Short mmCIF file of C-alpha atoms and ligand atoms in Angstrom, two decimals:
data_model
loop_
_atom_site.label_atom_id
_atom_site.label_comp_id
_atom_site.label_asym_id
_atom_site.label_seq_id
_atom_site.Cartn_x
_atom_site.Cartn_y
_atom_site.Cartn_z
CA UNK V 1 -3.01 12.94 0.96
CA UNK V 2 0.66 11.98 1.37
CA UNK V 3 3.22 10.63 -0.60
CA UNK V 4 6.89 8.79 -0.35
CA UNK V 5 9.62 10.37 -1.88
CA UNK V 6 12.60 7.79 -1.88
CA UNK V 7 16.29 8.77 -2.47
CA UNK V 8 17.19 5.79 -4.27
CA UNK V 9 20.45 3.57 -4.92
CA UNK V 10 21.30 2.53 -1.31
CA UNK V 11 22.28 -0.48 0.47
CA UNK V 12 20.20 -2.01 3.20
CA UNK V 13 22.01 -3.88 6.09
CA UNK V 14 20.57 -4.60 9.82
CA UNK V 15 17.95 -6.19 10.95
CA UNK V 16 13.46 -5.76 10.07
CA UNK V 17 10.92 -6.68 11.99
CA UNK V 18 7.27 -8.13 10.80
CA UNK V 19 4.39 -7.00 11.94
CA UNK V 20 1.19 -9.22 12.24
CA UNK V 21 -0.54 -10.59 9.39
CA UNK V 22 -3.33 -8.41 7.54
CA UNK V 23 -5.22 -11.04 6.01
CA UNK V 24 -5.18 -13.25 8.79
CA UNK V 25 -6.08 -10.79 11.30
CA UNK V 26 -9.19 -9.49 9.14
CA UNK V 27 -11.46 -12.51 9.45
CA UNK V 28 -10.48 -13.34 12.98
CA UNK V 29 -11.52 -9.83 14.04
CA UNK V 30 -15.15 -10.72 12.14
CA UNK V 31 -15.28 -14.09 14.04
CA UNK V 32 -15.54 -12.15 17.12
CA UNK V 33 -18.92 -11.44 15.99
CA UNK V 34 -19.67 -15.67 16.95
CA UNK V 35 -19.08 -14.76 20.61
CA UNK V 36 -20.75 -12.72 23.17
CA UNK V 37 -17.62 -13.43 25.11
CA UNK V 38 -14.82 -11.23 25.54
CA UNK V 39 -11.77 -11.63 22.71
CA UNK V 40 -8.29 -10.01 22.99
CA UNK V 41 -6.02 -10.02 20.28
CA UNK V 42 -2.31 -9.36 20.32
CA UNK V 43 0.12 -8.25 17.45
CA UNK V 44 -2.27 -7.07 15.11
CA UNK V 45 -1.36 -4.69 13.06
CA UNK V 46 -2.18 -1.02 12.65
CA UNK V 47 -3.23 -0.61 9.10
CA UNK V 48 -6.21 1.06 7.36
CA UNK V 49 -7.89 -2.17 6.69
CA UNK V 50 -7.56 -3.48 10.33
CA UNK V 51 -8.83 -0.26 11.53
CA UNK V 52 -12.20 -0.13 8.99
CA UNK V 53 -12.83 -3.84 10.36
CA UNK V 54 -12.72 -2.33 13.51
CA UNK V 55 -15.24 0.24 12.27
CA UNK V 56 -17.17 -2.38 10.92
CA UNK V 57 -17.91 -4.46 13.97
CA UNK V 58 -18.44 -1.03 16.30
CA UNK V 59 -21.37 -0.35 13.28
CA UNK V 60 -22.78 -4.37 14.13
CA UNK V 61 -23.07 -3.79 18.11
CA UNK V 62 -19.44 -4.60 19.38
CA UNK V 63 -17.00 -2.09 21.53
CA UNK V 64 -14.13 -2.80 20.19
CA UNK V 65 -11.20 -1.24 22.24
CA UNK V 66 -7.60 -0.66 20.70
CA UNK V 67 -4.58 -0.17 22.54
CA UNK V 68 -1.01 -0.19 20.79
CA UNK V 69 -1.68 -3.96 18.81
CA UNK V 70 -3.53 -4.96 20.63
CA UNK V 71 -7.26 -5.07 20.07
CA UNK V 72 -9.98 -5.82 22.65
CA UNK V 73 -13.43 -6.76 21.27
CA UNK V 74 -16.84 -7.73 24.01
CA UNK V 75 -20.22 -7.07 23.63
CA UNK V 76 -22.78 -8.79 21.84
CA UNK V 77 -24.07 -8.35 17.91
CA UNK V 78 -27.22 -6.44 17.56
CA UNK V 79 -27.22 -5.46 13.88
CA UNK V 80 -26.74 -7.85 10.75
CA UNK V 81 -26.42 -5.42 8.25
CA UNK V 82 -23.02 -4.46 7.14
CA UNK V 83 -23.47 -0.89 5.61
CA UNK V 84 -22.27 0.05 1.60
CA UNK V 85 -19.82 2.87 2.93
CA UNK V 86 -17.08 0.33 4.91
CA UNK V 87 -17.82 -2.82 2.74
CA UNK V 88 -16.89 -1.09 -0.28
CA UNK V 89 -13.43 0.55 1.25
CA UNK V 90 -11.82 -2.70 1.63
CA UNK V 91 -13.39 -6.29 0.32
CA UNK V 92 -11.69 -7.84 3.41
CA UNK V 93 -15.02 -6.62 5.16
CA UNK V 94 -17.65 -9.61 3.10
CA UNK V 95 -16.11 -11.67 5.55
CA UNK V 96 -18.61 -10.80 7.97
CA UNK V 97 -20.91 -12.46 5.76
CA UNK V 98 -20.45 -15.97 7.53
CA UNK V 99 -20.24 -14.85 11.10
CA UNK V 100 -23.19 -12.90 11.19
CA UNK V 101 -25.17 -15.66 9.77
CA UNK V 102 -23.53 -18.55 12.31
CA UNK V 103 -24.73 -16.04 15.16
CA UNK V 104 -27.81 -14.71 13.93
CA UNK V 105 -28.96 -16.86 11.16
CA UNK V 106 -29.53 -13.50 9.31
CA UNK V 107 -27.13 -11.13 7.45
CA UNK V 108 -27.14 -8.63 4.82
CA UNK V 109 -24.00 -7.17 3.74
CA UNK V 110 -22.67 -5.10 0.79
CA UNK V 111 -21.49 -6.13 -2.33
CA UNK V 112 -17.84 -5.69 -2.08
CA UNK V 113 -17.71 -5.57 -6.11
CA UNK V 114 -14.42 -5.40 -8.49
CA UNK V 115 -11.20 -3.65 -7.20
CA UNK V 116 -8.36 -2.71 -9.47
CA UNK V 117 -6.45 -6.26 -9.32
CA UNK V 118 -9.64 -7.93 -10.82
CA UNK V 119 -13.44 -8.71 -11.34
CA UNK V 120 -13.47 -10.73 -8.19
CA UNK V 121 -17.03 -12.27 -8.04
CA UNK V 122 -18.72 -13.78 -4.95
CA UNK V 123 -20.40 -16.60 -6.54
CA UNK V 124 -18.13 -19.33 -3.86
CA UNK V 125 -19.03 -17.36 -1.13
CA UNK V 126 -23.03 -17.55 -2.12
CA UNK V 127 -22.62 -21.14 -3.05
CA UNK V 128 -20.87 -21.90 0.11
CA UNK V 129 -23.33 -20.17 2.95
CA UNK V 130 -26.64 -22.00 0.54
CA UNK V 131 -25.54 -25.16 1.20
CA UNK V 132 -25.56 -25.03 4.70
CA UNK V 133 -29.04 -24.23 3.85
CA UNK V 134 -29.26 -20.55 3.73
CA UNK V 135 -32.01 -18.94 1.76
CA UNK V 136 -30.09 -15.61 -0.43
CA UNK V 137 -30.94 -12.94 -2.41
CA UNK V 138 -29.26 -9.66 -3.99
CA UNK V 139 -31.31 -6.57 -3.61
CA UNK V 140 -29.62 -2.97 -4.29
CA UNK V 141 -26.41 -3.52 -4.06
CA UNK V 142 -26.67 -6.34 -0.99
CA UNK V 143 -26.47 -9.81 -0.13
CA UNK V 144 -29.53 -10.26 1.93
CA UNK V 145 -29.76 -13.58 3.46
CA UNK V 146 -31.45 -15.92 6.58
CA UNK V 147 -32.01 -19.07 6.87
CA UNK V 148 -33.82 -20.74 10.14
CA UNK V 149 -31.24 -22.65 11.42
CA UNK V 150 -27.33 -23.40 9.32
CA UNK V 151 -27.47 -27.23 8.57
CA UNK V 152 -24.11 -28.84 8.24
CA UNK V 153 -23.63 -30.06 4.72
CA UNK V 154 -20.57 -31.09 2.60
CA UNK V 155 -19.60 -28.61 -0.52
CA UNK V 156 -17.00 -28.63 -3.01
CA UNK V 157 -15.51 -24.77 -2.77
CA UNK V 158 -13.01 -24.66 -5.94
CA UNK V 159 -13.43 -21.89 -8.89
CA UNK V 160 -12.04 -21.11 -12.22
CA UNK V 161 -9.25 -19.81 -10.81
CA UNK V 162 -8.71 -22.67 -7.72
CA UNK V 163 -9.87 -22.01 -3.80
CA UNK V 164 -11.09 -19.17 -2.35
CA UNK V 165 -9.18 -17.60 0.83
CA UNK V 166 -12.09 -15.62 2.23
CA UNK V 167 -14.69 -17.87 1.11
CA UNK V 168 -13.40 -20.59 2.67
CA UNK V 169 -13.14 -18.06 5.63
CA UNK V 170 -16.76 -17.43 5.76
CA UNK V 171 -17.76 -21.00 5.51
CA UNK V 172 -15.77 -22.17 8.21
CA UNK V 173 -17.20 -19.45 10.13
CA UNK V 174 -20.71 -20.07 9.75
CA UNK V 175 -20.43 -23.89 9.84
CA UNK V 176 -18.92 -23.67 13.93
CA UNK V 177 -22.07 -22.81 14.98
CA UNK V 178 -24.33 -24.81 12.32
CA UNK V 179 -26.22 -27.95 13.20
CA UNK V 180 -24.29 -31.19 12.06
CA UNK V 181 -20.85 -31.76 9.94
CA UNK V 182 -19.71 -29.45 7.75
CA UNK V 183 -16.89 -30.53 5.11
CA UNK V 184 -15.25 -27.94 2.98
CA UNK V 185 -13.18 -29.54 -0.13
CA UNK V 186 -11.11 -27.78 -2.46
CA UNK V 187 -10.56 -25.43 1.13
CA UNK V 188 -8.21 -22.99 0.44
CA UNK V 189 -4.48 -24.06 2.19
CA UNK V 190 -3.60 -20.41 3.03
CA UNK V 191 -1.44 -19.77 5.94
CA UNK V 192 -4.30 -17.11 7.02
CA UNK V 193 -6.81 -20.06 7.01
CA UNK V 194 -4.65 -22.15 9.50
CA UNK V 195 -4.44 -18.92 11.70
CA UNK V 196 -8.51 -18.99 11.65
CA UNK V 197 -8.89 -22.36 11.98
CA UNK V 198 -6.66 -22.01 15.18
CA UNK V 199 -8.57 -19.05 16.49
CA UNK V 200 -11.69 -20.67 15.99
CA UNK V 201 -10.61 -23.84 17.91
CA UNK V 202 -9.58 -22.00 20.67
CA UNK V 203 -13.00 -20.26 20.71
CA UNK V 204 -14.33 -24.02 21.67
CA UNK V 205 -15.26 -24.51 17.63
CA UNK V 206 -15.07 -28.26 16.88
CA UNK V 207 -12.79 -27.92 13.83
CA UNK V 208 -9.96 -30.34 11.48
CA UNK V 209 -7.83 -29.67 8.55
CA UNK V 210 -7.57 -26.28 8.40
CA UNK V 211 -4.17 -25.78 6.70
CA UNK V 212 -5.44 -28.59 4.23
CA UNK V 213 -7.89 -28.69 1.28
CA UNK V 214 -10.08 -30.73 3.41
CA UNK V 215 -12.20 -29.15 6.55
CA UNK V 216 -14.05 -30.72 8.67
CA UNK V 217 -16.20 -28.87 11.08
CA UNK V 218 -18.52 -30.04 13.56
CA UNK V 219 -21.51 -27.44 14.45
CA UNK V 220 -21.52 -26.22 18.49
CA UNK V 221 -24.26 -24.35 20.67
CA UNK V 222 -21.85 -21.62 21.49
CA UNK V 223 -18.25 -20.07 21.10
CA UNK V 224 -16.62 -18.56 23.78
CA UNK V 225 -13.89 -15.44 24.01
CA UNK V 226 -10.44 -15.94 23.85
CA UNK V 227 -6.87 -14.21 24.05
CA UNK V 228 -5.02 -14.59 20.68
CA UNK V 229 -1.49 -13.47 18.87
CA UNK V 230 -1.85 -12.89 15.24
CA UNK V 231 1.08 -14.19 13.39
CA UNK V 232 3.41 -12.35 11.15
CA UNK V 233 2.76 -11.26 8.18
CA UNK V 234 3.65 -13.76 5.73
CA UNK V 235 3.51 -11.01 2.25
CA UNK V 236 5.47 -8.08 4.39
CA UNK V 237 8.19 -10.66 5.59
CA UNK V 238 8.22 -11.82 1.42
CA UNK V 239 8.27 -8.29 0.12
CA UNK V 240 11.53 -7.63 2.65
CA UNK V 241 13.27 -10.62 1.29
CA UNK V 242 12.57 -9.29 -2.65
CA UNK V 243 13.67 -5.87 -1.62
CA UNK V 244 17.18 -7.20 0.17
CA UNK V 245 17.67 -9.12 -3.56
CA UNK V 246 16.71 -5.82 -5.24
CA UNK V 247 19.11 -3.73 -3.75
CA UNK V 248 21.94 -6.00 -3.47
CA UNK V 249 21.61 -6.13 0.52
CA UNK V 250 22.23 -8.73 3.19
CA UNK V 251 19.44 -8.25 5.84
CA UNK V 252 17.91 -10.09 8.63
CA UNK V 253 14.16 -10.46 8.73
CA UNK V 254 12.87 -11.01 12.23
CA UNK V 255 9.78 -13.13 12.67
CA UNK V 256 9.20 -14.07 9.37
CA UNK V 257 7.73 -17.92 8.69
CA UNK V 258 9.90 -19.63 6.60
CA UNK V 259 7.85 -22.13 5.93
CA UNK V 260 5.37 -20.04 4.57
CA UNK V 261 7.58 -18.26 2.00
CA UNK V 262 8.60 -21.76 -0.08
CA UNK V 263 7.54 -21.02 -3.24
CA UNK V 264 9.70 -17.61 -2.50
CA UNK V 265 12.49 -18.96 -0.84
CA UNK V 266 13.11 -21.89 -3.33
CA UNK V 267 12.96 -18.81 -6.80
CA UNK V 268 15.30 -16.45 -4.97
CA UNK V 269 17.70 -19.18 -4.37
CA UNK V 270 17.48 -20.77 -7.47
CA UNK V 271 18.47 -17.35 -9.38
CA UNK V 272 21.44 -16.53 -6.61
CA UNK V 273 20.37 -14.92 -3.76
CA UNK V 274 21.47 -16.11 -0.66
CA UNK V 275 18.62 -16.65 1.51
CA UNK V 276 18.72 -18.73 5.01
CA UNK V 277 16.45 -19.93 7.83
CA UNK V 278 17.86 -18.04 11.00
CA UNK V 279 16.49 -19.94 14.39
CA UNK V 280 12.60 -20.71 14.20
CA UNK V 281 11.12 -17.20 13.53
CA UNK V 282 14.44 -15.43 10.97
CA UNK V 283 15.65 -15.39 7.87
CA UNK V 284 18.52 -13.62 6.10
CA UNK V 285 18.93 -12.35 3.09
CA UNK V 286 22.20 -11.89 1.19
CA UNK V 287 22.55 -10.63 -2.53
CA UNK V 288 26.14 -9.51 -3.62
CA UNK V 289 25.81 -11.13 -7.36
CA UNK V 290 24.07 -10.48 -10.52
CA UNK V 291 20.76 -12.28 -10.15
CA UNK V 292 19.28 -14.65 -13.19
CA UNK V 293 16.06 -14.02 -14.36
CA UNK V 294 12.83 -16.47 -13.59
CA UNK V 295 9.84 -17.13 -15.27
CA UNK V 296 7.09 -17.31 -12.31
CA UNK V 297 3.38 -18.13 -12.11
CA UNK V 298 1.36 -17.44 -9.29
CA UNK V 299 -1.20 -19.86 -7.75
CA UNK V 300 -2.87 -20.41 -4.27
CA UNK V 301 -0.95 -21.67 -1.60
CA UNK V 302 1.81 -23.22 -1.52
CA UNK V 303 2.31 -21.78 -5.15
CA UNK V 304 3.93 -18.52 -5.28
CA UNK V 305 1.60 -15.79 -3.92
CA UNK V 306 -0.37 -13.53 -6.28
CA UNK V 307 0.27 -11.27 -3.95
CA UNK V 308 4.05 -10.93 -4.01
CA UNK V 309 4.08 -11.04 -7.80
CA UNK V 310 4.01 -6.71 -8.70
CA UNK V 311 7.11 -7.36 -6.12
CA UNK V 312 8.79 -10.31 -8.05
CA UNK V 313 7.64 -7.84 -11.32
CA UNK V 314 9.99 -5.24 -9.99
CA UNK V 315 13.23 -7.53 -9.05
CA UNK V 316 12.89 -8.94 -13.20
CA UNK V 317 12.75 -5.34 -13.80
CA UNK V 318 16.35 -4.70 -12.85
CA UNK V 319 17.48 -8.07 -13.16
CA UNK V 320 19.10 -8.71 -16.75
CA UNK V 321 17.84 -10.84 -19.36
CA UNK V 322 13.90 -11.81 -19.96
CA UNK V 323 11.29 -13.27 -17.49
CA UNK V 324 7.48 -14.11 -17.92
CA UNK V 325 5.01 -13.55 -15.37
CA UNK V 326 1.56 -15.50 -15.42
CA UNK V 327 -0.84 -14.35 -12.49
CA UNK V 328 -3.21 -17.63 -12.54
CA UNK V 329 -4.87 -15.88 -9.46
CA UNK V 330 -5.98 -12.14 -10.72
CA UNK V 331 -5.17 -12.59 -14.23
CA UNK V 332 -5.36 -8.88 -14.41
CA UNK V 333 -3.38 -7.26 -11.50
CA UNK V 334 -0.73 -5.72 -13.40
CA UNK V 335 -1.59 -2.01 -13.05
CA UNK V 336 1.72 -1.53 -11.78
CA UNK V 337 3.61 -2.51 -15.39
CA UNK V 338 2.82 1.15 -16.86
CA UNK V 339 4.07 2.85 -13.56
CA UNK V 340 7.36 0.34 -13.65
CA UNK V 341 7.92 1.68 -17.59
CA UNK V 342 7.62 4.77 -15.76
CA UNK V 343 10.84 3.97 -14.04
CA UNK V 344 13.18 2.95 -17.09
CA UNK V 345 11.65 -0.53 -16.82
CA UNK V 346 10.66 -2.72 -20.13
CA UNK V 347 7.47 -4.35 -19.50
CA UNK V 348 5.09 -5.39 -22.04
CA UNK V 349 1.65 -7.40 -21.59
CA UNK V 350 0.91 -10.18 -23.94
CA UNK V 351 -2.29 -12.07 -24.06
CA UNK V 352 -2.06 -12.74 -20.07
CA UNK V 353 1.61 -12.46 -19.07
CA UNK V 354 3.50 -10.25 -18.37
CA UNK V 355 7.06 -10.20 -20.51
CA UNK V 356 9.92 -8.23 -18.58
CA UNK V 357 12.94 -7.41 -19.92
CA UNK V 358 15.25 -6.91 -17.40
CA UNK V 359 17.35 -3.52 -17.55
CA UNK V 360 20.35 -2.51 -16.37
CA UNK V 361 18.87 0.94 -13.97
CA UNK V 362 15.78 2.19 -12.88
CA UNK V 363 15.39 6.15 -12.52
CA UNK V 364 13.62 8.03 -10.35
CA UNK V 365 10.49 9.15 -11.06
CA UNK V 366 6.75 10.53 -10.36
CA UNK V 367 4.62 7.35 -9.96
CA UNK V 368 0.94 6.36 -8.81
CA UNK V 369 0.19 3.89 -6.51
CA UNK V 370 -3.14 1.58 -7.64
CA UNK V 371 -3.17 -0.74 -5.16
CA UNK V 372 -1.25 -2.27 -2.10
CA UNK V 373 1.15 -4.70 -3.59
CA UNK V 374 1.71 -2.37 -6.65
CA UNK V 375 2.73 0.40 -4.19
CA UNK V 376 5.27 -1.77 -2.76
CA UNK V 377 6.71 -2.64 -6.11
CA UNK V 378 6.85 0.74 -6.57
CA UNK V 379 8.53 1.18 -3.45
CA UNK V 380 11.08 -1.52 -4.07
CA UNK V 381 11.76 0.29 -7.59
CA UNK V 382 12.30 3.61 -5.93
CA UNK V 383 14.72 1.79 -3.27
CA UNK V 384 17.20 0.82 -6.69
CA UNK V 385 16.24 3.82 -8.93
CA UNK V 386 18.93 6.36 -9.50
CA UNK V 387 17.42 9.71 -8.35
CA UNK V 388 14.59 10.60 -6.84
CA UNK V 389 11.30 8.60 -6.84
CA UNK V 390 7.43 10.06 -5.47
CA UNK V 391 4.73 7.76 -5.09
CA UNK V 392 1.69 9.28 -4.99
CA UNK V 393 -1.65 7.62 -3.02
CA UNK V 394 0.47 5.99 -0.45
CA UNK V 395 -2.88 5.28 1.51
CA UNK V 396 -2.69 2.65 -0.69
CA UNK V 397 0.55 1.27 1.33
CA UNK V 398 -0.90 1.93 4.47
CA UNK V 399 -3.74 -0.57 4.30
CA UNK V 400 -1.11 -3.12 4.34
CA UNK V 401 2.11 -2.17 5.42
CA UNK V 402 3.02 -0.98 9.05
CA UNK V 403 5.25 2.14 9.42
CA UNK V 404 7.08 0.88 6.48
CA UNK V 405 9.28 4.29 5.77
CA UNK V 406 10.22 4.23 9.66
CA UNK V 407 11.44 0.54 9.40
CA UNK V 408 13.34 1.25 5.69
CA UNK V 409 14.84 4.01 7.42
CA UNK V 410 16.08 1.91 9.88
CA UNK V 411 17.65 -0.39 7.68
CA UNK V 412 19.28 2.02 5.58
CA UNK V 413 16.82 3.48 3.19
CA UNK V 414 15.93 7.51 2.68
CA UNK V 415 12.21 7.48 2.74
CA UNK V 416 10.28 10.61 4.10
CA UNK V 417 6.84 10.62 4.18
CA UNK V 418 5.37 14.18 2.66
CA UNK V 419 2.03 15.82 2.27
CA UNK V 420 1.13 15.70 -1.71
N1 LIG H 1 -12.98 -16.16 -6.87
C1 LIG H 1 -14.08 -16.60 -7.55
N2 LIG H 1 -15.27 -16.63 -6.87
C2 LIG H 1 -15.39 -16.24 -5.57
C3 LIG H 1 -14.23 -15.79 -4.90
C4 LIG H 1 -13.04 -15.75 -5.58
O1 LIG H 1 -14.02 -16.97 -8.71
O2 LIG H 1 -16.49 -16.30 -5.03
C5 LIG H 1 -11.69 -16.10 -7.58
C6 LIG H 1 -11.04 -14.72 -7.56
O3 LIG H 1 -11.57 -13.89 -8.58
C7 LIG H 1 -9.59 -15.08 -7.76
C8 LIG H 1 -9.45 -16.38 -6.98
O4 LIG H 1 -10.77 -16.90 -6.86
O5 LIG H 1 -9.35 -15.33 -9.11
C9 LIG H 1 -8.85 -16.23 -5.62
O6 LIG H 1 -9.48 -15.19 -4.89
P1 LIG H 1 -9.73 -15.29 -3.33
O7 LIG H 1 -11.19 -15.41 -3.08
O8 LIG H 1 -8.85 -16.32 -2.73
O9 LIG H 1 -9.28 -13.85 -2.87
P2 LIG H 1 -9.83 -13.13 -1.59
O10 LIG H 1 -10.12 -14.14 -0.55
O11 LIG H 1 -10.90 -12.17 -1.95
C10 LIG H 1 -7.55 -12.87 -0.34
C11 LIG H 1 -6.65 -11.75 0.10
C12 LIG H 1 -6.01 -11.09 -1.12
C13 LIG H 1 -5.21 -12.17 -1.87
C14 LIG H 1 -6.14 -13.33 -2.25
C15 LIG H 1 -5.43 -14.48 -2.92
C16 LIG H 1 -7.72 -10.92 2.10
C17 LIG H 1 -8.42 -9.82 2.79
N3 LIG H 1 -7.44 -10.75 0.82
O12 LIG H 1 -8.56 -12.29 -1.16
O13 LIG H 1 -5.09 -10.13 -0.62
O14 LIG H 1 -4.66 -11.62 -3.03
O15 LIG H 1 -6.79 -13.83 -1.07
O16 LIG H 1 -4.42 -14.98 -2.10
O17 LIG H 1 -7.39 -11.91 2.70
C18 LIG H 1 -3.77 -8.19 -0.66
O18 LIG H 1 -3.50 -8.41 0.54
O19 LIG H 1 -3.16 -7.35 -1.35
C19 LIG H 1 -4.85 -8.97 -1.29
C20 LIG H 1 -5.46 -8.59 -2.40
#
């Protein structure tokens, strides 16, 4: 295993580029599965998860060829069961769930059960694929379902906690190839749903208001290949901008979607950062002040993203005076408060929020990563701490990060990458 160890307390400056988007690339590489036709995609990135979902579809029948980012995928389906060993690595993978049965009216895939940030239950996916008239059952540890032929139908797809990115992903899947008019309300508005419903289209799919909380999709007899470039990565191009406020930096973020980072954008300017649309595909960055501290609560898109909160966490840390964080999405991910406290950092947990008092230094420290976006915080804390900072389990980073020491480095930053 390998770990970071970060020589905190430096200023970044220069410019970082974004790679392509994780969770936007991880359900277009499963609706490859809805074509026999050839599918190339470009700028995807080269991360742990991307690569098991490349495992994943080699296991159902494709040959899936990767070159640099760019991934090549032919061949036709010939298994529908998605095995327990790569579904339970990364719960990206149940997305297969709805492209398997649009092709082959017949799936059975592995529970992805609870991860560290949460219970996460399936019970929109199920609800979802059975109203387009599929027949499903659990049975050791799978989802084991068929149904003679999809039937259009129209479902409302809204939880406890609001839409559901990847459910909404495999419905929209399995409806392009359905019989009839499928209509998804309460869709989930993700960014990464746009980039599907895009994808999709261009496979021939007869598809509307992706992007929206209303989909429309019209069933077709048969999806073609296509040639595709992933967009950036909306949560990498976010946790740039938070780590440019945390360390007082002015930095140029290259191919990052403003207009996906609102929510962002609109705290960090409203507690005195500096931050600026640059052309269509920049933004800068610019923090010489004393930042305020901001109460935030994360919801689904356009609200500010559950998954930049650990991030946001870490930039209340340092920042002085008291901030509450409410994570409507995974009212639980907040492993990364004990590692912070770790740091110097005065975090307490109180019945659902998170209360940070900001301080004024971090130190460097031995810390564990739990998950992705808690590794980053950790990251971002070791980029301000004085001293020395190791994270330990950085494989954690790499499922959703690209060569992020190398581009740190470039900017500025003294991150080497060591064997534990
Ligand atoms: N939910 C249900 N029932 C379901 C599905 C979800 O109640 O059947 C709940 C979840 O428990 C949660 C909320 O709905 O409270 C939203 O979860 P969602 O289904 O949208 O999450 P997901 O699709 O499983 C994707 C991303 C996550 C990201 C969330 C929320 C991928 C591969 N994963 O997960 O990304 O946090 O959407 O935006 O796209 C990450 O990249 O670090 C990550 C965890």
């Amino acid at each position: 295993m390998e770990k970071f160890v970060i020589e905190g307390g430096r200023r970044l400056s220069g410019e970082i580029h974004v790679s392509g988007s994780k969770n936007a690339t991880l359900p277009i590489l499963a609706a490859t599965l809805l074509t026999d036709g050839v599918c190339e995609i470009r700028n995807v990135p080269k991360l742990r998860d991307t690569l098991t979902m490349c495992k994943l579809l080699r296991s159902l029948g494709k040959t899936v060829d990767i070159s640099g980012n760019k991934v090549t995928i032919s061949g036709a389906v010939n298994n529908h069961e998605a095995d327990y060993k790569l579904v339970s690595t990364m719960r990206g993978s149940f997305c297969v769930l709805g492209p398997l049965l649009g092709k082959l009216s017949k799936a059975k895939v592995s529970m992805p059960g609870g991860c560290v940030i949460g219970v996460r239950p399936i019970d929109l996916h199920m609800k979802g694929i059975m109203a387009l008239g599929v027949k499903a059952d659990f049975d050791a540890g799978y989802v084991i379902a068929h149904a003679a032929r999809l039937k259009g139908a129209q479902m409302y797809l809204g939880g406890t906690f609001g839409s559901s990115v990847l459910a909404t992903a495999n419905v929209m899947m399995a409806a392009t190839l359905a019989h009839g008019e499928t209509i998804i309300e309460c869709a989930a508005c993700e960014p990464e749903i746009e980039d599907l419903g895009n994808f999709l289209s261009a496979m021939g799919a007869k598809i509307q208001g992706h992007g929206t909380p209303r989909i429309v999709i019209n069933g077709v007899k048969k999806l073609n290949g296509t040639s595709y470039k992933m967009a950036s990565d909306r949560i990498e191009a976010g946790t740039f901008l938070l780590m440019a406020a945390a360390t007082k930096s002015d930095i140029l973020v290259k191919d990052a979607h403003y207009n996906h980072l609102l929510a962002l954008v609109d705290k960090l300017q409203s507690i005195g950062a500096e931050v600026k649309r640059v052309g269509s595909h920049d933004i800068r960055v610019k923090c010489k002040k004393t930042l305020k501290p901001a109460n935030i609560v994360t919801h689904p898109h356009p609200g500010f993203p559950t998954d930049l909160q650990a991030q946001y966490m870490a930039l209340m840390a340092i920042t002085p005076g008291v901030s509450i964080i409410n994570d409507r999405v995974f009212p639980d991910r907040f492993m990364h408060i004990a590692e912070l406290n770790r740091m110097g950092a005065q975090i307490r947990r109180d019945t659902g929020v998170a209360i940070v008092e900001g301080v004024k230094q971090l130190y460097g420290a031995p810390v564990m990563a739990s998950d992705l976006r808690a590794s980053a915080a950790l990251v971002m804390a070791g980029l301000v701490a004085k001293g020395k900072t190791e994270i330990y389990r950085i494989y954690h980073l790499d499922r959703g990060y690209e060569n992020l020491d190398v581009k740190l480095n470039n900017i500025g930053a003294k991150v080497s990458r060591e064997k534990e």
